[in-house]
XYZ file of C-alpha atoms in Angstrom:
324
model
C -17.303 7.634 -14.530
C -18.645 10.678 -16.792
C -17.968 12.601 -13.616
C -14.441 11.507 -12.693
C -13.579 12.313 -16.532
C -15.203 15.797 -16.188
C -13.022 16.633 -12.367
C -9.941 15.359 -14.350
C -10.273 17.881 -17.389
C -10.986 20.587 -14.556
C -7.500 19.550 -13.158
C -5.717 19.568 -15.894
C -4.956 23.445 -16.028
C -3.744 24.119 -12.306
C -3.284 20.694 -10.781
C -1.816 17.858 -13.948
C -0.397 16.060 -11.513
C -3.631 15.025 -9.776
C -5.374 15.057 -13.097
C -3.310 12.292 -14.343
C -3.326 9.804 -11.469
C -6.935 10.595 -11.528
C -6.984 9.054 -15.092
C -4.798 6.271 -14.231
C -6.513 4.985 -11.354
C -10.337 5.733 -13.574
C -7.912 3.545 -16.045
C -7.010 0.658 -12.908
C -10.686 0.867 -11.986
C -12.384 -0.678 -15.166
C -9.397 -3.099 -16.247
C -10.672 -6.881 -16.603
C -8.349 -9.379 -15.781
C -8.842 -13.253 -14.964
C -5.659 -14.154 -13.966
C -4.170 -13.339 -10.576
C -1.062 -13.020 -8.801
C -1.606 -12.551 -4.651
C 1.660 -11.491 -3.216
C 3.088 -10.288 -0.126
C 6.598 -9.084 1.214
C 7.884 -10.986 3.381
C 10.572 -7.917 3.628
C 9.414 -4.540 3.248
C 12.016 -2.595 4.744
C 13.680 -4.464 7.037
C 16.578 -5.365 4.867
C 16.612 -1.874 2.761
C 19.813 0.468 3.304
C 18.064 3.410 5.384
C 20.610 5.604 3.793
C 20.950 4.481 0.275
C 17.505 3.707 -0.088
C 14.820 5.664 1.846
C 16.884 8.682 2.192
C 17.518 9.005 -1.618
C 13.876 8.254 -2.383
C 12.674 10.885 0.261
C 15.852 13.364 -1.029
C 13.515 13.117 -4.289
C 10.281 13.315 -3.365
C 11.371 16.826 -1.140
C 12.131 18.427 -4.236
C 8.841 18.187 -5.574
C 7.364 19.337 -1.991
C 7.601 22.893 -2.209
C 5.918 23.028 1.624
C 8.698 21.365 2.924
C 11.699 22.876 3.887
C 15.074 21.939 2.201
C 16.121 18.943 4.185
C 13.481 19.129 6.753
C 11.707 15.324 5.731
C 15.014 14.135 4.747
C 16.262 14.888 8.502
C 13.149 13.789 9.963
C 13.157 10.090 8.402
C 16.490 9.629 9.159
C 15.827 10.368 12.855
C 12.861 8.030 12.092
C 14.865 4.662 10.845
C 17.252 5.366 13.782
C 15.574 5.485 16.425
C 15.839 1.811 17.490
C 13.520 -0.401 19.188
C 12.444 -0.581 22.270
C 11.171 -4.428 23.750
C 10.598 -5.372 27.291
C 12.412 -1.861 28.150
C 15.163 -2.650 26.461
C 16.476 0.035 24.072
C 18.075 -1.856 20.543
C 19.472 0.098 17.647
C 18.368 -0.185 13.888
C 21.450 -1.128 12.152
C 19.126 -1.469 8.819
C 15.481 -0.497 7.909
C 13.008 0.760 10.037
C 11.817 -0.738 13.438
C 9.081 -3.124 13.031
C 6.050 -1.409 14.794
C 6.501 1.876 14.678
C 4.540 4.531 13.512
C 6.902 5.948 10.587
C 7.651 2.167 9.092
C 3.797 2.313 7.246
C 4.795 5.714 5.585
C 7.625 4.672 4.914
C 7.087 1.692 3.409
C 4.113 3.106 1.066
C 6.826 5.906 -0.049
C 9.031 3.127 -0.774
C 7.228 1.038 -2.236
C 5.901 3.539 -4.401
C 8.696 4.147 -6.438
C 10.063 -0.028 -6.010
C 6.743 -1.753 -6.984
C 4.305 0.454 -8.255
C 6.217 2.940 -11.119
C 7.858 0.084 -11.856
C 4.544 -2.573 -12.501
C 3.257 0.588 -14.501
C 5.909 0.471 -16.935
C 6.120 -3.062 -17.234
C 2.506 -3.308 -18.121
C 3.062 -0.584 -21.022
C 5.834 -2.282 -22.143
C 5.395 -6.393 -21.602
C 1.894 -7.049 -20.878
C 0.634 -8.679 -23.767
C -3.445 -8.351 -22.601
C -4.702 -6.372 -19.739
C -3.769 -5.992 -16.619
C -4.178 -4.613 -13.413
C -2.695 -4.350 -9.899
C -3.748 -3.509 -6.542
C -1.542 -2.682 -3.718
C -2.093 -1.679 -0.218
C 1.032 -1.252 2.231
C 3.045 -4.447 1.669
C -0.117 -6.684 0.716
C -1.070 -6.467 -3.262
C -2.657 -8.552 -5.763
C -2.085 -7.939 -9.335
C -4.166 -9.639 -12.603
C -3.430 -10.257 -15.835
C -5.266 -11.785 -18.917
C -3.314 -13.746 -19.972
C -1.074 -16.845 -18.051
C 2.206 -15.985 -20.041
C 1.990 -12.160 -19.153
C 1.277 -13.496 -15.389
C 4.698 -15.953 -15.206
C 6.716 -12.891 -16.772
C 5.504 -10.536 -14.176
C 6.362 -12.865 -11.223
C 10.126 -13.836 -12.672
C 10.591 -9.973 -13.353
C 9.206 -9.069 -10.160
C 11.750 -11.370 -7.853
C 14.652 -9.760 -9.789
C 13.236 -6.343 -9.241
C 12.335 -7.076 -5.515
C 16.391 -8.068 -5.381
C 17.497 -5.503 -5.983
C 16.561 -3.465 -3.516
C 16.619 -6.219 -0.784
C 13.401 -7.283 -0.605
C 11.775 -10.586 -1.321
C 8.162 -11.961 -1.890
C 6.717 -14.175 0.779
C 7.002 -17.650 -0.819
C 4.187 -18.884 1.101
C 2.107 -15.972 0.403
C 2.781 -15.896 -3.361
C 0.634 -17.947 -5.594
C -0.226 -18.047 -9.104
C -4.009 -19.093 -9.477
C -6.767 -19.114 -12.195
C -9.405 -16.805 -11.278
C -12.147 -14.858 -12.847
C -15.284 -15.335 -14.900
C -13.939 -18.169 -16.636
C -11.884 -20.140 -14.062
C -14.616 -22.383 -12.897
C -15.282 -23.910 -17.049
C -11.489 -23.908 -18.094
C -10.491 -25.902 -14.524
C -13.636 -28.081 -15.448
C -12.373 -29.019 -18.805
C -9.397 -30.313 -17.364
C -10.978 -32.222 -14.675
C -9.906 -29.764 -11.702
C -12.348 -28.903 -9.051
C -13.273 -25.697 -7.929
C -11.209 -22.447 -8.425
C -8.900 -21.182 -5.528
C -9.831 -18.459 -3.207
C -7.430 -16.168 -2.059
C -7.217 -13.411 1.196
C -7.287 -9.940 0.646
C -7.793 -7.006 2.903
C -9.479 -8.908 5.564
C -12.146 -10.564 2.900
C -11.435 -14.207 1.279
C -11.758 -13.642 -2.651
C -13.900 -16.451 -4.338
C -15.657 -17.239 -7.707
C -18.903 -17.504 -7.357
C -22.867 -17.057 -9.341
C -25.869 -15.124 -8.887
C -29.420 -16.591 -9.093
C -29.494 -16.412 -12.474
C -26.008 -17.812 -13.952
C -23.616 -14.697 -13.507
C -20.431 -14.774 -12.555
C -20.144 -12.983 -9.162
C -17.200 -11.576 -7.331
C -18.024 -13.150 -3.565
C -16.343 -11.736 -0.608
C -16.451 -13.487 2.941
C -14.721 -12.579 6.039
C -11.771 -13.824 6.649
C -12.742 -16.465 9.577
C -9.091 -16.399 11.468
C -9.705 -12.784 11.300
C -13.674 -13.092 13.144
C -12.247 -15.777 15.385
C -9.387 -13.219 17.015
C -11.888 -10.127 16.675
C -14.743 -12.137 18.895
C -11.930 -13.257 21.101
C -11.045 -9.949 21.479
C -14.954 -8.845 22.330
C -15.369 -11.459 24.689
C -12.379 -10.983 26.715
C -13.444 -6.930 26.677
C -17.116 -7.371 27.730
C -15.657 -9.766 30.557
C -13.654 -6.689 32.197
C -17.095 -4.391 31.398
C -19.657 -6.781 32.747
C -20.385 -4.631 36.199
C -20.723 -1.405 33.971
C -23.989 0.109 33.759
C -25.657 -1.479 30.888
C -26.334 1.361 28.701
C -22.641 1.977 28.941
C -21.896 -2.079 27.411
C -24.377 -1.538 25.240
C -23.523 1.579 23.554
C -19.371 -0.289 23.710
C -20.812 -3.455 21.864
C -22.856 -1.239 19.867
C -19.702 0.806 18.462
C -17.926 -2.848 18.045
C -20.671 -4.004 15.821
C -21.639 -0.847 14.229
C -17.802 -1.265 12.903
C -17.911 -4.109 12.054
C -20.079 -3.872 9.605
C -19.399 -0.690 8.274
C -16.277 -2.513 6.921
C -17.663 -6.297 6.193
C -21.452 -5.633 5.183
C -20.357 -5.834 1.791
C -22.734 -7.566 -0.756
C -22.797 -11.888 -0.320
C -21.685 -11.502 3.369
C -24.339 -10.629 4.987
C -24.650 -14.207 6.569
C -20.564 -14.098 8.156
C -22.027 -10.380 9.411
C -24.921 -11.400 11.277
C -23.288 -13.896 12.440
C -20.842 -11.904 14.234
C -23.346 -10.251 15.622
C -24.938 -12.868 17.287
C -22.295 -14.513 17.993
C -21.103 -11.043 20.187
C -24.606 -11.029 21.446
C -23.593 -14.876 23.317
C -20.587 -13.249 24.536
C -22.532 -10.654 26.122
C -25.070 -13.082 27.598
C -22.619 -14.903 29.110
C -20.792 -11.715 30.537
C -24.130 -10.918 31.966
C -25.158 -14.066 33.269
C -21.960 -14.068 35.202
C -22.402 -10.355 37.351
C -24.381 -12.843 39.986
C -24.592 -16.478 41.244
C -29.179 -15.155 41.649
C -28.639 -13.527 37.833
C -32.460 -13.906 35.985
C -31.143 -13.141 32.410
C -33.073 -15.265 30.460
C -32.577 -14.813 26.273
C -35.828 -13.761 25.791
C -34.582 -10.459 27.794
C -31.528 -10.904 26.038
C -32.554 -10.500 22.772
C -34.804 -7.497 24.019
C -31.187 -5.993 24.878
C -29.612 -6.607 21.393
C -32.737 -5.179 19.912
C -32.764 -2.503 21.689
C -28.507 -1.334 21.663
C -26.720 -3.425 18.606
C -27.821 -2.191 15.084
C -29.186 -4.585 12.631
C -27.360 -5.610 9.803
C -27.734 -4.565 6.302
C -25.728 -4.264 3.511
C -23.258 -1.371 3.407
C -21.231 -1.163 0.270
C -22.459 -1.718 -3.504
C -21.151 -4.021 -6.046
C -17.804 -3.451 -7.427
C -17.768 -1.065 -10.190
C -15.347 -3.583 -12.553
C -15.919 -7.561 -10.935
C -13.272 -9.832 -12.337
C-alpha cells in the first residue's frame, strides 16, 4: 500500500493521469462493502448505434492519443463494426453494433463501457452513495457493493435508466440484489432466513464463509458448469492424443493442469483443484487403457505417471487484500 502511494507521488509530475487512476483503484482496492449487486449485460453492443455511439466515443478518446494519427482509430473501428459476420460461409452485414465473436467487439466494448458504466458509477458514488461503495467490472460481467440496502436499490433503478439510454439493458436473469458480506449470515438469521446467497464471478462462485477460528472468510470455489465443460474438453483431447508418445501427453496434460491451477489454486479451493486433477488423471487412464485390447496399465503405474508429469497442487494466490 505504502508503496503504491509512494509510485503515485512519483507520477504525479510527468504522468497525472496514471497517478490518479493509480489512487482511485488503491481507493477501489480497500473499500468495504456488504451489500452486492451482480450484474451482467445482456446487450453490450449489439443494439448501440456504431456511428453515434462508438465512433463519437473513439472520436474522443483519439484526441487524447497523441500516437495516433488524426482519424486513423476512428477509421479503423468503423471498418471494424462493419465488417459483418461470417456463419457457415455465409457473409451477413452489421446493420448495428459489432459482430458477436470477433476480435474488435472485446475492445470495443471495454472502451464503451468505459465511458457508459464506469465514469458514470464513479460519479454516482460521489454524489448518491450514502456509505461506501465499490464496483468491479470486467468486459460486460461486473459486480458492484454498497453498504448500505437503500444506496444498493438507487444504484440499480439509476443504472436501468442509464443502461437505456444508450441501448443497452441488464440481464434480468443475471441481475440480483443479495445480502452478502461479514454480516449476512447473523442479519438473515435474525429473520429466520437460511444461509446467504452465493453468486458467480470470473469463473469462481462467491460465498460467505468462516475460518477455524470464527472469521468471516471470503470463499471462492470453481465454478462446477465451468470444470464439467473444461474436463469434457480434456477428455475428448487426450482421446485424439492417446497413440502419442507419452512424454508428449504428459507434458499436454501437464500444461492443462499446470493452468489450471495457476488460475483456480486460490486459497479454500484447493479441494475443487485437486480434484480436477485427478479427475484428468481418470481421463487419461482411460485414454491409455484404450491404445490396446492386451493394454497392462494398471493404476498403480498410473499414478507413477501423474507423479511423475502433472504438478502437484498448491495454493497459488494469497488472500484478498480487502475481503468483504
Amino acid at each position: 500500500m505504502r508503496q503504491a502511494k509512494d509510485l503515485a507521488r512519483q507520477l504525479e509530475k510527468n504522468h497525472p493521469g496514471a497517478a490518479g487512476s493509480l489512487r482511485e483503484g488503491l481507493e477501489e482496492m480497500f473499500t468495504v462493502a456488504r451489500l452486492r449487486i451482480d450484474g451482467r449485460l445482456a446487450k453490450t453492443l449489439t443494439t448501440s448505434n456504431p456511428i453515434e455511439s462508438m465512433i463519437s466515443i473513439a472520436r474522443a478518446t483519439n484526441r487524447n492519443v497523441t500516437r495516433w494519427r488524426d482519424g486513423q482509430m476512428v477509421r479503423l473501428i468503423a471498418k471494424w463494426v462493419s465488417a459483418g459476420v461470417i456463419e457457415d460461409g455465409r457473409w451477413t452485414a452489421s446493420d448495428q453494433g459489432a459482430p458477436q465473436g470477433a476480435s474488435a467487439s472485446p475492445l470495443l466494448a471495454n472502451i464503451y463501457l468505459h465511458y457508459v458504466l464506469d465514469w458514470w458509477a464513479r460519479h454516482w458514488r460521489k454524489r448518491h452513495a450514502r456509505g461506501d461503495m465499490i464496483i468491479v467490472r470486467f468486459a460486460d460481467d461486473f459486480v458492484a457493493g454498497f453498504e448500505h440496502l437503500g444506496d444498493a436499490k438507487q444504484f440499480l433503478a439509476d443504472l436501468h435508466r442509464r443502461f437505456g439510454r444508450f441501448g443497452l439493458e441488464l440481464h434480468e436473469d443475471k441481475t440480483r440484489l443479495i445480502q452478502f458480506g461479514r454480516f449476512a449470515a447473523e442479519r438473515r438469521a435474525e429473520r429466520g432466513l437460511g444461509k446467504p446467497e452465493t453468486f458467480d464471478f470470473l469463473g469462481f462462485t462467491h460465498a460467505c464463509a468462516k475460518t477455524s477460528d470464527g472469521r468471516f472468510f471470503l470463499k471462492r470455489i470453481t465454478i462446477s458448469k465451468r470444470k464439467r465443460a473444461k474436463l469434457k474438453e480434456v477428455k475428448d483431447q487426450l482421446k485424439r492424443r492417446r497413440h502419442a508418445p507419452l512424454p508428449v501427453q504428459g507434458a499436454w496434460l501437464a500444461s492443462v493442469v499446470r493452468g489450471h491451477a495457476a488460475y483456480y489454486a486460490v486459497p479454500g479451493n484447493i479441494k475443487a483443484v485437486s480434484s480436477f486433477r485427478t479427475q484428468a488423471t481418470r481421463c487419461w487412464y482411460r485414454a491409455l487403457r484404450r491404445r490396446s485390447q492386451r493394454t497392462r496399465l494398471t493404476w498403480k503405474r498410473m499414478d507413477k505417471l501423474a507423479t511423475r508429469w502433472l504438478p502437484p497442487i498448491r495454493v497459488m494466490h494469497p488472500l484478498p487484500g480487502g475481503t468483504l
